[in-house]
Short mmCIF file of C-alpha atoms and ligand atoms in Angstrom, two decimals:
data_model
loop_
_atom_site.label_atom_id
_atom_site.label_comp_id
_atom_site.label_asym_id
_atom_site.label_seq_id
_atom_site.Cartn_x
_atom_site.Cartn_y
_atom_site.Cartn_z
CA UNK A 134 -17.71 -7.59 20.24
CA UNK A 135 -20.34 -10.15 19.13
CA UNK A 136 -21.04 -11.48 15.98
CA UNK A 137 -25.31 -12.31 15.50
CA UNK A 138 -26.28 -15.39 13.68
CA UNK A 139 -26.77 -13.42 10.33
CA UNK A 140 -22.95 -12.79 11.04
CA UNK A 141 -22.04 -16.23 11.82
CA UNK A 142 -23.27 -17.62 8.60
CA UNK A 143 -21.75 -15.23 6.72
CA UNK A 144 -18.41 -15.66 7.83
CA UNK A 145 -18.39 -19.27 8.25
CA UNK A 146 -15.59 -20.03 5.97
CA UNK A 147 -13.19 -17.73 8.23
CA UNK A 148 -14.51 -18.99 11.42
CA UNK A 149 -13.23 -22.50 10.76
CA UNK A 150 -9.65 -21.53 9.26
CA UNK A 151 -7.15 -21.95 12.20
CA UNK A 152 -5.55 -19.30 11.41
CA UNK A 153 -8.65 -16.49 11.20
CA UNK A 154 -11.24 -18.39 13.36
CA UNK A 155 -13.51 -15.99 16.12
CA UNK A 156 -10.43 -14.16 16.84
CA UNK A 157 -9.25 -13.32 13.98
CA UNK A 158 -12.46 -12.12 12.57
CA UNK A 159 -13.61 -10.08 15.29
CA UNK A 160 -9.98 -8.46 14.50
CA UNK A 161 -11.77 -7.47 11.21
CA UNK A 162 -14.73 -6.25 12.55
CA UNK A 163 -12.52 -3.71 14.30
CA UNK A 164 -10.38 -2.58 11.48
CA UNK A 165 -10.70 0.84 10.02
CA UNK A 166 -9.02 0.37 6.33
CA UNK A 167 -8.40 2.77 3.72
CA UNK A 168 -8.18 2.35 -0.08
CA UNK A 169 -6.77 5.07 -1.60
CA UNK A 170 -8.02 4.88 -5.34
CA UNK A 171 -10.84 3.20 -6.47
CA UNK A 172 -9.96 1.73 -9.38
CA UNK A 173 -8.61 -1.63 -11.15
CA UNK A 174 -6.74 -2.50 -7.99
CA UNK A 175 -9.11 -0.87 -5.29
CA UNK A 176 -11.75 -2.33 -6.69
CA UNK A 177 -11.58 -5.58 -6.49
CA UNK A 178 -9.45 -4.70 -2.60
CA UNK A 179 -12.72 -3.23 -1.58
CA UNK A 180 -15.18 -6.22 -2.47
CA UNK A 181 -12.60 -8.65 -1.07
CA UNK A 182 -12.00 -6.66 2.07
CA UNK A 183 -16.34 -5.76 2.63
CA UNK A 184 -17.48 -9.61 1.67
CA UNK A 185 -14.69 -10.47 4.79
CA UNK A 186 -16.20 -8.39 7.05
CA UNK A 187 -13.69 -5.55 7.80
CA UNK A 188 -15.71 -2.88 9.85
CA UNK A 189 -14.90 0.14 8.86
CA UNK A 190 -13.79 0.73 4.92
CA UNK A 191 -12.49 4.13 3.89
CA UNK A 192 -12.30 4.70 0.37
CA UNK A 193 -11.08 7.99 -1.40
CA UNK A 194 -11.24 9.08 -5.00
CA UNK A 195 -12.10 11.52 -6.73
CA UNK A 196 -13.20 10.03 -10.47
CA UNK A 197 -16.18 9.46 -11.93
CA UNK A 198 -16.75 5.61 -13.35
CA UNK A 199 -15.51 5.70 -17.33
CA UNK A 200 -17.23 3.13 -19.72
CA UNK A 201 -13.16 2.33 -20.18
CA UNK A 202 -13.25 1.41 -16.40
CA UNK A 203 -15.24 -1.54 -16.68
CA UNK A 204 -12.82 -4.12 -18.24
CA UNK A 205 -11.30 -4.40 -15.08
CA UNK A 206 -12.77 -2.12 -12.14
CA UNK A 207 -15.29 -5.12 -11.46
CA UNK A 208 -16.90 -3.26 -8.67
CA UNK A 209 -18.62 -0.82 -11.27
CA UNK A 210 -22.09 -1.77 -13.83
CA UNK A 211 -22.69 -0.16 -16.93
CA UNK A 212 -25.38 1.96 -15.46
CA UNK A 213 -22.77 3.38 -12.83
CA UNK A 214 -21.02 5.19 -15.63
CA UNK A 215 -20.84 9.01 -15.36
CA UNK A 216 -21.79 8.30 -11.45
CA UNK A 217 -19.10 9.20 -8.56
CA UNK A 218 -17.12 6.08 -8.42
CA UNK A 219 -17.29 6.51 -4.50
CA UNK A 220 -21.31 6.73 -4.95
CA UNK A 221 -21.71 3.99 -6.73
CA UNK A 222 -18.94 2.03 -5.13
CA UNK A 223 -21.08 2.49 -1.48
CA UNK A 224 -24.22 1.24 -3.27
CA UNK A 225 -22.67 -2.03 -4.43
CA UNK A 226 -20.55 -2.62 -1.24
CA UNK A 227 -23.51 -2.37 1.05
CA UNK A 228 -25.65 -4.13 -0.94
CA UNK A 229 -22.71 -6.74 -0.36
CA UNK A 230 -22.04 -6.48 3.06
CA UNK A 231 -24.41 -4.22 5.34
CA UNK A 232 -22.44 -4.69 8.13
CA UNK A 233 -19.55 -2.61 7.06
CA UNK A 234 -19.22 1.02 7.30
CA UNK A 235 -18.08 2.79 4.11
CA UNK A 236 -16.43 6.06 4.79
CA UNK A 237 -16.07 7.77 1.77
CA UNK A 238 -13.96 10.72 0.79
CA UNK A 239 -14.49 12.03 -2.76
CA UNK A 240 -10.93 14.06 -3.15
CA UNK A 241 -7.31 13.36 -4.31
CA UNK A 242 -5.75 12.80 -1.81
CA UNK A 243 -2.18 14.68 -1.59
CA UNK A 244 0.55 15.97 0.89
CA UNK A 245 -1.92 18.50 2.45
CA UNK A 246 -4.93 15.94 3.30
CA UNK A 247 -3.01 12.59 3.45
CA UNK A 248 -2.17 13.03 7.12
CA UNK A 249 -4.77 14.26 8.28
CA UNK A 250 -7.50 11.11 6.34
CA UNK A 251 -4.83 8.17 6.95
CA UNK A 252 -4.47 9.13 10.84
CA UNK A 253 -8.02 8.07 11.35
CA UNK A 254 -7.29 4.56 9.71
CA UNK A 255 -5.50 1.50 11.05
CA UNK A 256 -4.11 0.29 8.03
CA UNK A 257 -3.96 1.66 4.12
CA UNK A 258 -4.02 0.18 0.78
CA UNK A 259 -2.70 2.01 -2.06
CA UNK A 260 -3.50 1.36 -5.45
CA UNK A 261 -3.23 4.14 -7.88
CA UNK A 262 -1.55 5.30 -11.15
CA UNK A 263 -0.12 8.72 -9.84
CA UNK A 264 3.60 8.21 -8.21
CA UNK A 265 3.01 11.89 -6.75
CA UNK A 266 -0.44 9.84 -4.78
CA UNK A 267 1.95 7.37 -4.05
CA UNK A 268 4.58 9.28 -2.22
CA UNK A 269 2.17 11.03 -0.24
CA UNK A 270 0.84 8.10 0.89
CA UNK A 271 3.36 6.38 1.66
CA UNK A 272 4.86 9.75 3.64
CA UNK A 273 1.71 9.99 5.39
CA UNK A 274 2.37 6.24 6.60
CA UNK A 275 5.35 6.56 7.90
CA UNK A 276 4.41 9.81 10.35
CA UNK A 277 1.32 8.15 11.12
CA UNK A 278 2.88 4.76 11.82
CA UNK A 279 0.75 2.70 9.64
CA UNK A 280 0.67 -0.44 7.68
CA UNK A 281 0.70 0.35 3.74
CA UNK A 282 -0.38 -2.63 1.44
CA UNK A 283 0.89 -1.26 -2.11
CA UNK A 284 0.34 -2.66 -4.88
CA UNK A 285 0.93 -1.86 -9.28
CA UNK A 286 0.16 -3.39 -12.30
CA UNK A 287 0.59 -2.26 -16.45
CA UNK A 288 0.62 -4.15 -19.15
CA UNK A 289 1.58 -7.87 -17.83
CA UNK A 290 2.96 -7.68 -14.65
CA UNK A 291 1.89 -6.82 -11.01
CA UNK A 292 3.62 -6.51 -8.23
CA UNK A 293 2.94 -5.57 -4.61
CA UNK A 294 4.63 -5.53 -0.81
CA UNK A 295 4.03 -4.59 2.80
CA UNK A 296 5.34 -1.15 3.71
CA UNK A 297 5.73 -0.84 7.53
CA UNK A 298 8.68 1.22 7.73
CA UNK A 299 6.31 3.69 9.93
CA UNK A 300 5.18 0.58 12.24
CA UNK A 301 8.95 -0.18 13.19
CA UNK A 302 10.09 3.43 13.59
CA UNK A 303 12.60 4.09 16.16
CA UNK A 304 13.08 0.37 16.64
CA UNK A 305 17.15 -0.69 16.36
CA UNK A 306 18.33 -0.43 12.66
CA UNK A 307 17.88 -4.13 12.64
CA UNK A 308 14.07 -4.78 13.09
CA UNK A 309 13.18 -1.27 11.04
CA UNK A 310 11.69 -2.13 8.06
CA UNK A 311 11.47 -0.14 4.56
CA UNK A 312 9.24 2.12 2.75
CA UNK A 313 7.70 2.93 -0.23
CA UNK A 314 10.42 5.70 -1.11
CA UNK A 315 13.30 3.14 -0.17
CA UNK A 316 12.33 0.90 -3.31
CA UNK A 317 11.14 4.20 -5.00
CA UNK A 318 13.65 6.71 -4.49
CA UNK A 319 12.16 9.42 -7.13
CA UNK A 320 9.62 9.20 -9.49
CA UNK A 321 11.03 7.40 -12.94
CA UNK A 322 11.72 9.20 -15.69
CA UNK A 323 10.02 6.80 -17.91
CA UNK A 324 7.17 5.94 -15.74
CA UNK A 325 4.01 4.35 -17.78
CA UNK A 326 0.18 4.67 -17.50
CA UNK A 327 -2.05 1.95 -18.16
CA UNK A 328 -4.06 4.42 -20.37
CA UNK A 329 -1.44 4.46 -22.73
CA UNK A 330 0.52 1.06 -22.61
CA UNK A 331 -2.79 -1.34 -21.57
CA UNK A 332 -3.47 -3.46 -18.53
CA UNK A 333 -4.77 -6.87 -18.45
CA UNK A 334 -7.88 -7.07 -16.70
CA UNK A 335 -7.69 -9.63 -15.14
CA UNK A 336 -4.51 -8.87 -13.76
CA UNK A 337 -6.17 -6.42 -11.71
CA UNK A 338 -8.37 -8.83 -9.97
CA UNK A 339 -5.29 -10.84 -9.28
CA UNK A 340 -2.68 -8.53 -7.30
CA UNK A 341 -6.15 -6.65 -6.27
CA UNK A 342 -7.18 -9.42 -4.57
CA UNK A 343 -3.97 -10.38 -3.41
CA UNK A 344 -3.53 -6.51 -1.58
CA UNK A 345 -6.92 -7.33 0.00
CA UNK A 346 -5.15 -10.78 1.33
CA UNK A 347 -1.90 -9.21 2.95
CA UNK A 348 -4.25 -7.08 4.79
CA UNK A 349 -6.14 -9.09 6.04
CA UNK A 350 -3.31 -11.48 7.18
CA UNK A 351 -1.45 -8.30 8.82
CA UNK A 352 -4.58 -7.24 10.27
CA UNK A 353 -5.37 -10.80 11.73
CA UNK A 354 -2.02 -11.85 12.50
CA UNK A 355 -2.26 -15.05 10.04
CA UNK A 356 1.09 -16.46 8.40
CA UNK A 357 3.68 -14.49 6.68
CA UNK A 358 3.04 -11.19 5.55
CA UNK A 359 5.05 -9.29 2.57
CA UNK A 360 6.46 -6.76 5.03
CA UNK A 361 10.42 -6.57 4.20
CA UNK A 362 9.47 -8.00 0.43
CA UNK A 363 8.42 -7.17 -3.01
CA UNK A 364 6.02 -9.99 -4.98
CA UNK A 365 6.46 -9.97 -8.45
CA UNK A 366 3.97 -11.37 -11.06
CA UNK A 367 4.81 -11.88 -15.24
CA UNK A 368 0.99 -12.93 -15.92
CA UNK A 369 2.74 -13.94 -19.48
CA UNK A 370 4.86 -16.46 -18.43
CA UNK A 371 2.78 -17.21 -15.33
CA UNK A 372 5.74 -16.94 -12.88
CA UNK A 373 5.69 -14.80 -9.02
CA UNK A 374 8.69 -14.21 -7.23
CA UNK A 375 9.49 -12.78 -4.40
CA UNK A 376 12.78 -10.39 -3.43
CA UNK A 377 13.66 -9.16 -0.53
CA UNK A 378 13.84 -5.28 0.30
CA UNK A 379 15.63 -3.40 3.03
CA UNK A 380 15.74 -0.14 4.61
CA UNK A 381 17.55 2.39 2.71
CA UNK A 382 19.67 4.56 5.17
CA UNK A 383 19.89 7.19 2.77
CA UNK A 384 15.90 7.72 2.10
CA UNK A 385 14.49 10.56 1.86
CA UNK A 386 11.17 9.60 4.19
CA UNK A 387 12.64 6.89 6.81
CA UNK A 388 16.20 7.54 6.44
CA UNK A 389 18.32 8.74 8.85
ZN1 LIG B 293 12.25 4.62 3.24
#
């Protein structure tokens, strides 16, 4: 795979980090990645992950773009509202980057179609409000043996990890590493949305952004990914921590 001079240019500041360089770049020109949700956190993901120069970008949703949206789903105008966020989301993305392919599937996804879409990705970022989206996703990862990048925010606080429980199945108990469903066991009782508690904006862009960056370092091989922890973020008091997370024997997706 060859990169033109257009191409070059474009990704100049990658092509002289050690760590991404020709290499690593031509690793993202080969990636097929799916966001599942477009919304506060996909959106910024999917301008992040189309200005690097990922190849292939699936995204699946099934809203329309909300004048509410726009506080924080930066990837959306005002004249995009009452358009297909997927619609609209393809014009601004290619108008970004034309050398990426946007694959876009305009559903929710769920246990009957999660399979079937993530299968045909390498890697998948998940994003939404809905811990039923969630478990399917991450379910869907673990069959399918692929990478999840998760990440949540309400109110204040973010936080996101590196799922590859389905990567490292049937390795020894010692190298497996957890899933979704081990830090999540069942859905919480008292779960929030951000349409009734609030969301910082710009807290969005922030573990948004960040989701794009673990995939792009697990795609390209570059430093320490999340896998095996959670990051934490209190925007309020402007402290991130990390903790680690392990494989719970007794869950109900990679347990055994
Ligand atoms: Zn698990």
């Amino acid at each position: 795979m060859t990169f033109t001079d257009e191409e070059v240019e474009r990704y100049a500041r990658h092509l002289v980090l050690r760590e991404i360089g020709g290499q690593g770049q031509q690793k993202l020109k080969a990636a097929r990645v799916l966001i599942v949700g477009a919304g506060g956190l996909g959106a910024p993901a999917a301008l992040y992950l189309a200005a690097a120069g990922i190849g292939t970008l699936g995204l699946i949703d099934a809203d329309v773009v909300a004048l509410s949206n726009l506080q924080r789903q930066v990837l959306y105008g005002s004249a995009d509202v009452g358009r297909g966020k997927l619609e609209a989301a393809r014009d601004r993305l290619a108008a970004m980057n034309p050398h990426v392919a946007i694959e876009t599937h305009p559903a929710m996804l769920d246990q009957a179609n999660a399979a079937g879409i993530i299968g045909r990705y390498d890697l998948v970022l998940d994003g939404t409000d809905s811990f039923e989206t969630r478990f399917a996703v991450n379910t869907a990862c673990y069959t399918e043996g692929k990478p999840l990048v998760s990440g949540a925010i309400g109110r204040w606080g973010g936080q996101l990890a590196l799922f590859e429980a389905g990567v490292t199945r049937g390795r020894p108990a010692a190298e497996r590493k957890p899933c979704y469903r081990c830090l999540v066991s069942e859905i919480p009782p008292d779960a929030e949305t951000c349409a009734a508690v609030g969301v910082m904006g710009a807290l969005a862009g922030v573990i948004g952004s960040m989701m794009a960056l673990e995939a792009i370092k697990c795609i390209t091989g570059a430093g320490e990914t999340l896998s095996g922890r959670l990051l934490i973020y209190d925007a309020l008091s402007a402290e991130i921590r990390t903790v680690g997370l392990s494989p719970d024997p007794a869950c109900e997706v990679c347990g055994s």
